[in-house]
Amino acid sequence: MKSPIPLADLLLRQATVAHQAGRLRDAESLYRKLVTLVPRSDEAHNNLGLVAFNLGKEEEAERALRKAIELSPRNASYYANLAAVQRASKQLEPAITSAKRALSINARLAPAQNTLGLALFELGRDAEAEAAFVAASELDTLYAESRLNMALLRIRQERFSEAEAFAIQTIRLRPNYAKACIALGDAYFGQLRHKGASEAYKRALALQGSSAELRLKLARALRGAGDSESAKENLDIAVREGPRLVA
């Protein structure tokens, strides 16, 4: 007869399954039970922080991740996760500090390099951001996010042909990545290639669904391509979905 599975192990398994299946509230509840049962489990605190972050609970996520770091101060991934939460909550300088701490422990952690680049990008420190994105791409040749971020950096710099190349690289790695399709559309639009921009935005629309911002981009591209009727149709939808944005 098999021995019963310890409750903590059972909770961890159930929480992990729920997390991977996208049942975030179930996962959150299970991780909370787990950290109550095993308060010194750094893994449980880290995973609770990730789920809370995905649920938009950034303060709770930061608390849980700091507890994970307290329990396991040499785990680079925990610092990288904390950096991602801090960047999302616009704590950009702390995010840079946390990302650099992660990299001081594990210099080959591509997500930490990418988060470092994003925080620097949002602070307008383009040269440093580029170095971080390039480093992330070199560490993980299949890491789509760093290439997307290079595309966004080049769009901001109005280096649209380079942005196009990075967006295409991203889509090759992740064909159904809506953000990369939008970046490709922006790169085409910046080069006055309105038909290509329209097709890229339509692809993004099919992948992520409608939003006022995306509809507005598509309307402008269609107008530039000479399709006034479709441009008006999408502009009308943009007005309904986000009147303040269009105004």
Coordinates of N, CA and C in Angstrom, one line a residue:
M1 N 0.8 -1.2 0.0 CA 0.0 0.0 0.0 C 0.9 1.3 0.0
K2 N 0.6 2.2 -0.9 CA 1.4 3.4 -1.0 C 1.1 4.3 0.2
S3 N 2.2 5.0 0.6 CA 2.0 6.0 1.7 C 1.2 7.2 1.2
P4 N 0.4 7.8 2.0 CA -0.3 9.0 1.5 C 0.6 10.1 1.2
I5 N 0.3 11.0 0.2 CA 1.1 12.1 -0.1 C 1.0 13.2 1.0
P6 N 2.1 13.7 1.5 CA 2.1 14.8 2.5 C 1.2 15.9 2.0
L7 N 0.5 16.6 2.9 CA -0.4 17.7 2.5 C 0.4 18.8 1.8
A8 N 1.6 19.1 2.2 CA 2.3 20.2 1.6 C 2.6 19.9 0.1
D9 N 3.1 18.6 -0.1 CA 3.4 18.2 -1.5 C 2.1 18.2 -2.3
L10 N 1.0 17.8 -1.8 CA -0.3 17.7 -2.5 C -0.7 19.1 -2.9
L11 N -0.6 20.1 -1.9 CA -1.0 21.5 -2.2 C -0.1 22.0 -3.3
L12 N 1.2 21.8 -3.2 CA 2.2 22.3 -4.3 C 1.8 21.7 -5.6
R13 N 1.5 20.5 -5.7 CA 1.1 19.9 -7.0 C -0.1 20.5 -7.6
Q14 N -1.2 20.6 -6.7 CA -2.4 21.2 -7.1 C -2.3 22.7 -7.5
A15 N -1.5 23.4 -6.8 CA -1.2 24.8 -7.1 C -0.5 25.0 -8.4
T16 N 0.5 24.1 -8.6 CA 1.3 24.2 -9.9 C 0.4 23.8 -11.1
V17 N -0.4 22.8 -11.0 CA -1.4 22.5 -12.1 C -2.3 23.6 -12.4
A18 N -2.9 24.2 -11.3 CA -3.8 25.3 -11.5 C -3.1 26.5 -12.2
H19 N -1.9 26.8 -11.7 CA -1.1 27.9 -12.3 C -0.8 27.7 -13.7
Q20 N -0.3 26.5 -14.1 CA 0.0 26.2 -15.5 C -1.2 26.2 -16.4
A21 N -2.4 25.9 -15.8 CA -3.6 25.9 -16.6 C -4.3 27.2 -16.7
G22 N -3.7 28.2 -16.0 CA -4.2 29.6 -16.1 C -5.3 29.9 -15.1
R23 N -5.5 28.9 -14.2 CA -6.6 29.1 -13.1 C -5.9 29.9 -12.0
L24 N -5.7 31.2 -12.2 CA -4.9 31.9 -11.3 C -5.4 32.1 -9.9
R25 N -6.7 32.3 -9.8 CA -7.3 32.5 -8.5 C -7.3 31.2 -7.7
D26 N -7.5 30.1 -8.3 CA -7.3 28.8 -7.6 C -5.9 28.6 -7.2
A27 N -4.9 28.9 -8.1 CA -3.5 28.8 -7.7 C -3.2 29.7 -6.5
E28 N -3.7 30.9 -6.6 CA -3.4 31.9 -5.5 C -3.9 31.3 -4.2
S29 N -5.1 30.8 -4.1 CA -5.7 30.2 -2.9 C -4.8 29.1 -2.4
L30 N -4.4 28.2 -3.3 CA -3.6 27.0 -2.9 C -2.2 27.4 -2.4
Y31 N -1.6 28.4 -3.1 CA -0.3 28.9 -2.6 C -0.4 29.5 -1.2
R32 N -1.5 30.3 -1.0 CA -1.7 30.9 0.3 C -1.8 29.8 1.4
K33 N -2.5 28.8 1.1 CA -2.6 27.7 2.1 C -1.2 27.1 2.3
L34 N -0.5 26.9 1.2 CA 0.8 26.3 1.3 C 1.8 27.1 2.2
V35 N 1.8 28.5 2.0 CA 2.8 29.3 2.7 C 2.4 29.4 4.2
T36 N 1.1 29.2 4.5 CA 0.6 29.1 5.9 C 1.1 27.8 6.5
L37 N 1.0 26.7 5.7 CA 1.4 25.4 6.2 C 2.9 25.2 6.3
V38 N 3.6 25.8 5.3 CA 5.1 25.7 5.3 C 5.6 27.1 5.1
P39 N 5.7 27.9 6.1 CA 6.0 29.3 6.0 C 7.5 29.6 5.5
R40 N 8.3 28.6 5.6 CA 9.7 28.7 5.2 C 10.0 28.1 3.8
S41 N 8.9 27.9 3.0 CA 9.1 27.4 1.7 C 9.3 28.6 0.7
D42 N 10.6 28.8 0.3 CA 10.9 30.0 -0.6 C 10.2 29.8 -1.9
E43 N 10.1 28.5 -2.4 CA 9.4 28.2 -3.7 C 8.0 28.7 -3.6
A44 N 7.3 28.3 -2.5 CA 5.9 28.7 -2.4 C 5.7 30.2 -2.4
H45 N 6.5 30.9 -1.7 CA 6.4 32.4 -1.6 C 6.7 33.0 -3.0
N46 N 7.7 32.4 -3.7 CA 8.0 32.9 -5.1 C 6.8 32.7 -6.0
N47 N 6.2 31.5 -6.0 CA 5.1 31.2 -6.9 C 3.9 32.0 -6.5
L48 N 3.7 32.2 -5.2 CA 2.5 33.1 -4.8 C 2.8 34.5 -5.4
G49 N 4.0 35.0 -5.3 CA 4.3 36.3 -5.9 C 4.0 36.4 -7.4
L50 N 4.4 35.3 -8.1 CA 4.2 35.3 -9.6 C 2.7 35.3 -9.9
V51 N 1.9 34.5 -9.1 CA 0.5 34.5 -9.4 C -0.2 35.8 -9.0
A52 N 0.2 36.4 -7.9 CA -0.3 37.7 -7.5 C 0.0 38.7 -8.6
F53 N 1.2 38.7 -9.1 CA 1.6 39.6 -10.2 C 0.7 39.4 -11.4
N54 N 0.5 38.2 -11.8 CA -0.4 37.9 -13.0 C -1.8 38.4 -12.7
L55 N -2.2 38.5 -11.5 CA -3.6 38.9 -11.1 C -3.6 40.4 -10.9
G56 N -2.5 41.1 -11.1 CA -2.5 42.6 -11.0 C -2.3 43.1 -9.6
K57 N -1.9 42.2 -8.7 CA -1.7 42.5 -7.3 C -0.3 42.8 -7.0
E58 N 0.2 43.9 -7.4 CA 1.7 44.1 -7.5 C 2.3 44.3 -6.1
E59 N 1.6 44.9 -5.2 CA 2.1 45.1 -3.8 C 2.2 43.7 -3.1
E60 N 1.2 42.9 -3.3 CA 1.2 41.6 -2.7 C 2.3 40.7 -3.3
A61 N 2.5 40.9 -4.6 CA 3.5 40.1 -5.3 C 4.9 40.5 -4.8
E62 N 5.1 41.8 -4.6 CA 6.4 42.2 -4.1 C 6.7 41.7 -2.7
R63 N 5.7 41.7 -1.8 CA 5.9 41.2 -0.5 C 6.2 39.7 -0.5
A64 N 5.5 38.9 -1.3 CA 5.8 37.5 -1.4 C 7.2 37.2 -2.0
L65 N 7.6 38.0 -3.0 CA 8.9 37.8 -3.6 C 10.0 38.2 -2.6
R66 N 9.8 39.2 -1.9 CA 10.8 39.6 -0.9 C 11.0 38.6 0.2
K67 N 9.8 37.9 0.5 CA 9.9 36.8 1.5 C 10.7 35.7 0.9
A68 N 10.5 35.3 -0.3 CA 11.2 34.3 -1.0 C 12.7 34.6 -1.0
I69 N 13.1 35.9 -1.3 CA 14.5 36.3 -1.3 C 15.1 36.2 0.1
E70 N 14.3 36.6 1.1 CA 14.7 36.5 2.5 C 15.1 35.0 2.9
L71 N 14.3 34.1 2.4 CA 14.5 32.7 2.7 C 15.6 32.1 1.8
S72 N 15.8 32.6 0.6 CA 16.8 32.0 -0.3 C 17.5 33.2 -1.0
P73 N 18.4 33.9 -0.3 CA 19.0 35.1 -0.8 C 20.0 34.9 -2.0
R74 N 20.3 33.7 -2.4 CA 21.2 33.5 -3.5 C 20.4 32.9 -4.7
N75 N 19.1 33.0 -4.7 CA 18.4 32.6 -5.9 C 18.2 33.7 -6.9
A76 N 18.9 33.7 -8.0 CA 18.8 34.8 -8.9 C 17.5 35.0 -9.5
S77 N 16.7 33.9 -9.8 CA 15.4 34.0 -10.4 C 14.5 34.8 -9.5
Y78 N 14.6 34.7 -8.2 CA 13.7 35.5 -7.3 C 13.9 37.0 -7.5
Y79 N 15.2 37.4 -7.6 CA 15.5 38.8 -7.8 C 15.0 39.3 -9.2
A80 N 15.1 38.4 -10.2 CA 14.6 38.7 -11.5 C 13.1 38.9 -11.5
N81 N 12.4 38.0 -10.8 CA 11.0 38.2 -10.7 C 10.6 39.5 -9.9
L82 N 11.3 39.8 -8.9 CA 11.1 41.0 -8.2 C 11.3 42.2 -9.1
A83 N 12.4 42.2 -9.9 CA 12.6 43.3 -10.8 C 11.5 43.5 -11.8
A84 N 10.9 42.4 -12.3 CA 9.8 42.5 -13.2 C 8.6 43.1 -12.6
V85 N 8.3 42.8 -11.3 CA 7.2 43.4 -10.6 C 7.4 44.9 -10.4
Q86 N 8.6 45.2 -9.9 CA 9.0 46.6 -9.7 C 8.9 47.4 -11.0
R87 N 9.4 46.9 -12.1 CA 9.3 47.6 -13.3 C 7.8 47.9 -13.7
A88 N 7.0 46.8 -13.5 CA 5.5 47.0 -13.9 C 4.9 48.0 -13.0
S89 N 5.3 48.2 -11.8 CA 4.7 49.2 -10.9 C 5.5 50.5 -11.0
K90 N 6.3 50.7 -12.0 CA 7.0 51.9 -12.3 C 8.0 52.3 -11.2
Q91 N 8.5 51.3 -10.5 CA 9.6 51.5 -9.6 C 10.9 51.2 -10.4
L92 N 11.3 52.1 -11.2 CA 12.3 51.7 -12.2 C 13.7 51.6 -11.7
E93 N 14.1 52.5 -10.8 CA 15.4 52.4 -10.2 C 15.6 51.2 -9.3
P94 N 14.6 50.9 -8.5 CA 14.6 49.6 -7.7 C 14.6 48.4 -8.7
A95 N 13.9 48.4 -9.8 CA 13.9 47.3 -10.7 C 15.3 47.1 -11.3
I96 N 16.0 48.2 -11.6 CA 17.4 48.1 -12.1 C 18.3 47.4 -11.1
T97 N 18.1 47.9 -9.8 CA 18.9 47.3 -8.7 C 18.7 45.8 -8.6
S98 N 17.4 45.4 -8.6 CA 17.0 44.0 -8.4 C 17.5 43.2 -9.6
A99 N 17.4 43.7 -10.8 CA 17.9 43.0 -12.0 C 19.4 42.8 -12.0
K100 N 20.1 43.8 -11.6 CA 21.6 43.7 -11.5 C 22.0 42.8 -10.4
R101 N 21.2 42.7 -9.3 CA 21.5 41.7 -8.2 C 21.3 40.3 -8.8
A102 N 20.2 40.1 -9.5 CA 20.0 38.8 -10.2 C 21.2 38.4 -11.0
L103 N 21.7 39.4 -11.8 CA 22.8 39.1 -12.7 C 24.1 38.9 -12.0
S104 N 24.3 39.5 -10.9 CA 25.5 39.3 -10.1 C 25.6 37.9 -9.5
I105 N 24.4 37.3 -9.4 CA 24.4 35.9 -8.9 C 24.4 34.9 -10.1
N106 N 23.7 35.2 -11.2 CA 23.7 34.4 -12.4 C 23.8 35.3 -13.6
A107 N 24.9 35.5 -14.1 CA 25.1 36.4 -15.2 C 24.5 35.9 -16.5
R108 N 24.0 34.7 -16.6 CA 23.4 34.2 -17.8 C 21.9 34.1 -17.8
L109 N 21.3 34.9 -16.9 CA 19.9 34.9 -16.8 C 19.2 35.9 -17.8
A110 N 18.8 35.5 -18.9 CA 18.3 36.3 -20.0 C 17.1 37.2 -19.5
P111 N 16.1 36.6 -18.8 CA 15.0 37.5 -18.3 C 15.4 38.7 -17.5
A112 N 16.4 38.5 -16.7 CA 16.9 39.6 -15.9 C 17.5 40.7 -16.7
Q113 N 18.3 40.3 -17.8 CA 18.8 41.2 -18.7 C 17.7 42.0 -19.4
N114 N 16.7 41.3 -19.8 CA 15.6 41.9 -20.5 C 14.8 42.9 -19.6
T115 N 14.6 42.5 -18.4 CA 13.9 43.4 -17.5 C 14.8 44.7 -17.2
L116 N 16.1 44.4 -17.1 CA 17.0 45.6 -16.9 C 16.9 46.5 -18.1
G117 N 16.8 45.9 -19.3 CA 16.7 46.7 -20.5 C 15.4 47.5 -20.5
L118 N 14.3 46.9 -20.1 CA 13.0 47.6 -20.1 C 13.0 48.8 -19.2
A119 N 13.5 48.6 -18.0 CA 13.6 49.7 -17.0 C 14.4 50.8 -17.5
L120 N 15.6 50.5 -18.1 CA 16.4 51.5 -18.7 C 15.7 52.2 -19.9
F121 N 15.0 51.4 -20.7 CA 14.2 52.0 -21.8 C 13.2 53.0 -21.4
E122 N 12.5 52.6 -20.3 CA 11.5 53.5 -19.8 C 12.0 54.8 -19.1
L123 N 13.3 54.7 -18.7 CA 14.0 55.9 -18.2 C 14.6 56.7 -19.3
G124 N 14.5 56.3 -20.6 CA 15.1 57.0 -21.7 C 16.6 56.8 -21.8
R125 N 17.1 55.8 -21.2 CA 18.6 55.5 -21.3 C 18.8 54.4 -22.4
D126 N 18.7 54.9 -23.6 CA 18.6 54.0 -24.8 C 19.8 53.1 -25.0
A127 N 21.0 53.7 -24.9 CA 22.2 53.0 -25.1 C 22.4 51.8 -24.1
E128 N 22.1 52.1 -22.9 CA 22.2 51.0 -21.9 C 21.1 50.0 -22.1
A129 N 19.9 50.4 -22.4 CA 18.8 49.5 -22.7 C 19.2 48.6 -23.9
E130 N 19.7 49.1 -24.9 CA 20.1 48.3 -26.1 C 21.1 47.3 -25.7
A131 N 22.1 47.7 -24.9 CA 23.1 46.7 -24.5 C 22.5 45.5 -23.7
A132 N 21.5 45.8 -22.9 CA 20.8 44.8 -22.1 C 20.0 43.9 -23.0
F133 N 19.3 44.5 -23.9 CA 18.5 43.6 -24.8 C 19.4 42.7 -25.7
V134 N 20.5 43.3 -26.2 CA 21.4 42.5 -27.0 C 22.0 41.3 -26.1
A135 N 22.3 41.6 -24.9 CA 22.9 40.6 -24.0 C 21.8 39.5 -23.8
A136 N 20.6 39.9 -23.6 CA 19.5 38.9 -23.4 C 19.4 38.0 -24.6
S137 N 19.4 38.6 -25.8 CA 19.3 37.8 -27.0 C 20.5 36.9 -27.2
E138 N 21.7 37.3 -26.8 CA 22.9 36.5 -26.9 C 22.8 35.3 -25.9
L139 N 22.3 35.6 -24.8 CA 22.2 34.5 -23.8 C 21.2 33.4 -24.1
D140 N 20.1 33.9 -24.8 CA 19.0 32.9 -25.2 C 18.6 33.3 -26.6
T141 N 19.1 32.5 -27.5 CA 18.8 32.8 -29.0 C 17.4 32.6 -29.3
L142 N 16.6 32.0 -28.5 CA 15.2 31.8 -28.8 C 14.3 32.7 -27.9
Y143 N 14.9 33.7 -27.3 CA 14.1 34.6 -26.4 C 13.5 35.7 -27.3
A144 N 12.2 35.6 -27.5 CA 11.5 36.5 -28.4 C 11.4 37.9 -27.8
E145 N 11.2 38.0 -26.5 CA 10.9 39.3 -25.9 C 12.0 40.3 -26.1
S146 N 13.2 39.9 -26.0 CA 14.3 40.9 -26.1 C 14.4 41.4 -27.5
R147 N 14.1 40.6 -28.5 CA 14.0 41.1 -29.9 C 12.9 42.0 -30.1
L148 N 11.7 41.7 -29.5 CA 10.6 42.7 -29.6 C 11.0 44.0 -29.0
N149 N 11.6 44.0 -27.9 CA 12.0 45.2 -27.2 C 13.0 46.0 -28.0
M150 N 13.9 45.3 -28.8 CA 14.8 46.0 -29.7 C 14.0 46.7 -30.8
A151 N 12.9 46.0 -31.3 CA 12.1 46.6 -32.3 C 11.4 47.9 -31.7
L152 N 10.9 47.8 -30.5 CA 10.3 49.0 -29.9 C 11.2 50.1 -29.7
L153 N 12.5 49.8 -29.3 CA 13.5 50.8 -29.2 C 13.8 51.5 -30.5
R154 N 13.9 50.7 -31.5 CA 14.2 51.3 -32.9 C 13.0 52.1 -33.4
I155 N 11.8 51.7 -33.0 CA 10.6 52.5 -33.4 C 10.7 53.9 -32.7
R156 N 11.0 53.9 -31.5 CA 11.1 55.2 -30.8 C 12.2 56.0 -31.3
Q157 N 13.3 55.4 -31.8 CA 14.4 56.2 -32.4 C 14.1 56.5 -33.9
E158 N 13.0 56.1 -34.4 CA 12.6 56.3 -35.8 C 13.5 55.6 -36.8
R159 N 14.1 54.5 -36.4 CA 15.0 53.7 -37.2 C 14.1 52.5 -37.7
F160 N 13.2 52.8 -38.6 CA 12.1 51.9 -38.8 C 12.5 50.6 -39.6
S161 N 13.4 50.7 -40.5 CA 13.8 49.5 -41.2 C 14.5 48.5 -40.3
E162 N 15.3 49.0 -39.3 CA 15.9 48.1 -38.3 C 14.8 47.5 -37.4
A163 N 13.8 48.4 -37.0 CA 12.7 47.9 -36.2 C 11.9 46.8 -37.0
E164 N 11.7 46.9 -38.3 CA 11.1 45.9 -39.1 C 11.8 44.6 -38.9
A165 N 13.2 44.6 -39.1 CA 14.0 43.4 -39.0 C 13.8 42.7 -37.6
F166 N 13.9 43.5 -36.6 CA 13.7 42.9 -35.2 C 12.3 42.3 -35.0
A167 N 11.3 43.0 -35.5 CA 9.9 42.5 -35.4 C 9.7 41.2 -36.2
I168 N 10.3 41.1 -37.3 CA 10.2 39.9 -38.1 C 11.0 38.7 -37.4
Q169 N 12.1 39.0 -36.8 CA 12.8 38.0 -36.0 C 11.9 37.5 -34.9
T170 N 11.3 38.4 -34.2 CA 10.4 38.1 -33.1 C 9.3 37.1 -33.6
I171 N 8.7 37.5 -34.7 CA 7.5 36.7 -35.2 C 8.0 35.3 -35.7
R172 N 9.2 35.2 -36.2 CA 9.7 33.9 -36.5 C 9.9 33.0 -35.3
L173 N 10.2 33.6 -34.2 CA 10.4 32.8 -32.9 C 9.0 32.5 -32.3
R174 N 8.1 33.5 -32.4 CA 6.7 33.3 -31.8 C 5.7 33.8 -32.9
P175 N 5.3 33.0 -33.7 CA 4.4 33.4 -34.9 C 3.1 34.0 -34.4
N176 N 2.6 33.7 -33.3 CA 1.3 34.2 -32.8 C 1.4 35.2 -31.7
Y177 N 2.5 36.0 -31.8 CA 2.7 37.1 -30.8 C 2.2 38.4 -31.3
A178 N 1.0 38.8 -30.7 CA 0.3 40.0 -31.2 C 1.1 41.2 -31.1
K179 N 1.9 41.4 -30.0 CA 2.7 42.6 -29.8 C 3.7 42.7 -30.9
A180 N 4.3 41.6 -31.3 CA 5.3 41.7 -32.4 C 4.6 42.1 -33.7
C181 N 3.4 41.6 -33.9 CA 2.7 42.1 -35.2 C 2.4 43.6 -35.1
I182 N 2.0 44.1 -34.0 CA 1.8 45.5 -33.8 C 3.1 46.3 -34.1
A183 N 4.2 45.8 -33.5 CA 5.5 46.4 -33.7 C 5.9 46.4 -35.2
L184 N 5.6 45.3 -35.9 CA 5.9 45.2 -37.3 C 5.0 46.3 -38.1
G185 N 3.7 46.4 -37.7 CA 2.9 47.4 -38.3 C 3.4 48.8 -38.1
D186 N 3.8 49.1 -36.9 CA 4.4 50.4 -36.6 C 5.6 50.7 -37.4
A187 N 6.5 49.6 -37.6 CA 7.7 49.8 -38.4 C 7.3 50.0 -39.9
Y188 N 6.4 49.3 -40.4 CA 5.9 49.5 -41.8 C 5.3 50.9 -41.9
F189 N 4.5 51.3 -40.9 CA 3.8 52.6 -41.0 C 4.8 53.7 -41.0
G190 N 5.9 53.6 -40.2 CA 6.9 54.6 -40.2 C 7.7 54.7 -41.5
Q191 N 7.6 53.7 -42.3 CA 8.2 53.7 -43.6 C 7.2 54.1 -44.7
L192 N 6.0 54.5 -44.3 CA 4.9 54.8 -45.2 C 4.5 53.6 -46.1
R193 N 4.7 52.4 -45.5 CA 4.3 51.2 -46.2 C 2.9 50.8 -45.6
H194 N 1.9 51.5 -46.0 CA 0.6 51.4 -45.3 C -0.1 50.1 -45.5
K195 N 0.1 49.5 -46.7 CA -0.6 48.2 -46.9 C 0.0 47.1 -46.0
G196 N 1.3 47.1 -45.9 CA 2.0 46.1 -45.0 C 1.6 46.4 -43.6
A197 N 1.5 47.7 -43.2 CA 1.1 48.0 -41.8 C -0.3 47.5 -41.6
S198 N -1.2 47.7 -42.5 CA -2.6 47.2 -42.4 C -2.7 45.8 -42.1
E199 N -1.9 45.0 -42.9 CA -1.9 43.5 -42.8 C -1.4 43.1 -41.4
A200 N -0.3 43.8 -41.0 CA 0.2 43.4 -39.7 C -0.7 43.7 -38.5
Y201 N -1.4 44.9 -38.6 CA -2.4 45.2 -37.6 C -3.6 44.3 -37.6
K202 N -4.0 43.9 -38.8 CA -5.1 42.9 -38.9 C -4.7 41.6 -38.3
R203 N -3.5 41.2 -38.5 CA -3.0 39.9 -37.8 C -3.0 40.1 -36.3
A204 N -2.6 41.2 -35.8 CA -2.6 41.4 -34.4 C -4.1 41.4 -33.9
L205 N -5.0 42.0 -34.6 CA -6.4 42.0 -34.2 C -6.9 40.6 -34.1
A206 N -6.6 39.7 -35.1 CA -7.0 38.4 -35.0 C -6.5 37.6 -33.8
L207 N -5.3 38.0 -33.4 CA -4.6 37.3 -32.3 C -5.1 37.7 -31.0
Q208 N -5.2 39.0 -30.8 CA -5.5 39.5 -29.4 C -6.9 40.1 -29.2
G209 N -7.7 40.2 -30.3 CA -9.0 40.8 -30.2 C -8.9 42.3 -30.3
S210 N -10.0 43.0 -30.3 CA -10.1 44.4 -30.6 C -9.7 45.3 -29.4
S211 N -9.1 46.4 -29.7 CA -8.9 47.5 -28.7 C -8.9 48.8 -29.5
A212 N -9.2 49.8 -28.8 CA -9.4 51.1 -29.4 C -8.0 51.6 -30.1
E213 N -6.9 51.3 -29.3 CA -5.6 51.7 -29.8 C -5.3 51.0 -31.1
L214 N -5.5 49.7 -31.1 CA -5.2 48.9 -32.3 C -6.1 49.3 -33.5
R215 N -7.4 49.5 -33.2 CA -8.3 49.9 -34.3 C -7.9 51.3 -34.9
L216 N -7.4 52.2 -34.0 CA -7.0 53.5 -34.5 C -5.7 53.3 -35.4
K217 N -4.8 52.5 -35.0 CA -3.6 52.2 -35.8 C -4.0 51.7 -37.2
L218 N -5.0 50.7 -37.2 CA -5.4 50.1 -38.4 C -6.1 51.1 -39.3
A219 N -7.0 52.0 -38.7 CA -7.7 53.0 -39.5 C -6.7 53.9 -40.2
R220 N -5.7 54.3 -39.5 CA -4.7 55.2 -40.1 C -3.9 54.6 -41.2
A221 N -3.6 53.3 -41.0 CA -2.9 52.6 -42.1 C -3.8 52.4 -43.3
L222 N -5.0 52.0 -43.0 CA -6.0 51.8 -44.2 C -6.2 53.1 -44.9
R223 N -6.3 54.2 -44.2 CA -6.5 55.5 -44.9 C -5.2 55.8 -45.7
G224 N -4.1 55.5 -45.2 CA -2.8 55.7 -46.0 C -2.8 54.8 -47.2
A225 N -3.4 53.6 -47.1 CA -3.4 52.7 -48.2 C -4.5 53.0 -49.2
G226 N -5.3 54.0 -48.9 CA -6.3 54.4 -49.9 C -7.7 53.7 -49.7
D227 N -7.8 53.0 -48.6 CA -9.1 52.3 -48.3 C -9.9 53.1 -47.3
S228 N -10.5 54.1 -47.8 CA -11.2 55.1 -46.9 C -12.4 54.4 -46.2
E229 N -13.1 53.5 -46.9 CA -14.3 52.9 -46.3 C -13.9 52.1 -45.1
S230 N -12.9 51.2 -45.3 CA -12.5 50.4 -44.2 C -11.9 51.2 -43.0
A231 N -11.2 52.3 -43.4 CA -10.6 53.2 -42.4 C -11.7 53.8 -41.5
K232 N -12.7 54.2 -42.2 CA -13.8 54.8 -41.4 C -14.5 53.8 -40.5
E233 N -14.7 52.6 -41.0 CA -15.3 51.5 -40.2 C -14.5 51.2 -39.0
N234 N -13.2 51.2 -39.1 CA -12.3 50.9 -37.9 C -12.2 52.1 -37.0
L235 N -12.2 53.3 -37.6 CA -12.2 54.5 -36.7 C -13.5 54.6 -35.9
D236 N -14.6 54.2 -36.5 CA -15.9 54.2 -35.7 C -15.8 53.2 -34.6
I237 N -15.2 52.1 -34.8 CA -15.1 51.1 -33.8 C -14.2 51.6 -32.7
A238 N -13.1 52.3 -33.1 CA -12.2 52.8 -32.1 C -12.9 53.9 -31.2
V239 N -13.7 54.7 -31.8 CA -14.4 55.7 -31.1 C -15.3 55.1 -30.1
R240 N -16.0 54.0 -30.4 CA -16.9 53.3 -29.5 C -16.1 52.6 -28.4
E241 N -14.9 52.1 -28.7 CA -14.2 51.3 -27.7 C -13.3 52.2 -26.8
G242 N -12.9 53.3 -27.3 CA -12.1 54.2 -26.5 C -12.2 55.7 -26.9
P243 N -13.3 56.3 -26.7 CA -13.5 57.7 -27.2 C -12.5 58.7 -26.7
R244 N -12.0 58.5 -25.5 CA -10.9 59.4 -25.0 C -9.7 59.3 -25.8
L245 N -9.3 58.1 -26.2 CA -8.1 57.8 -26.9 C -8.2 58.5 -28.3
V246 N -9.3 58.3 -29.0 CA -9.5 58.9 -30.3 C -9.6 60.4 -30.3
A247 N -10.2 61.0 -29.3 CA -10.3 62.4 -29.1 C -9.0 63.0 -28.9

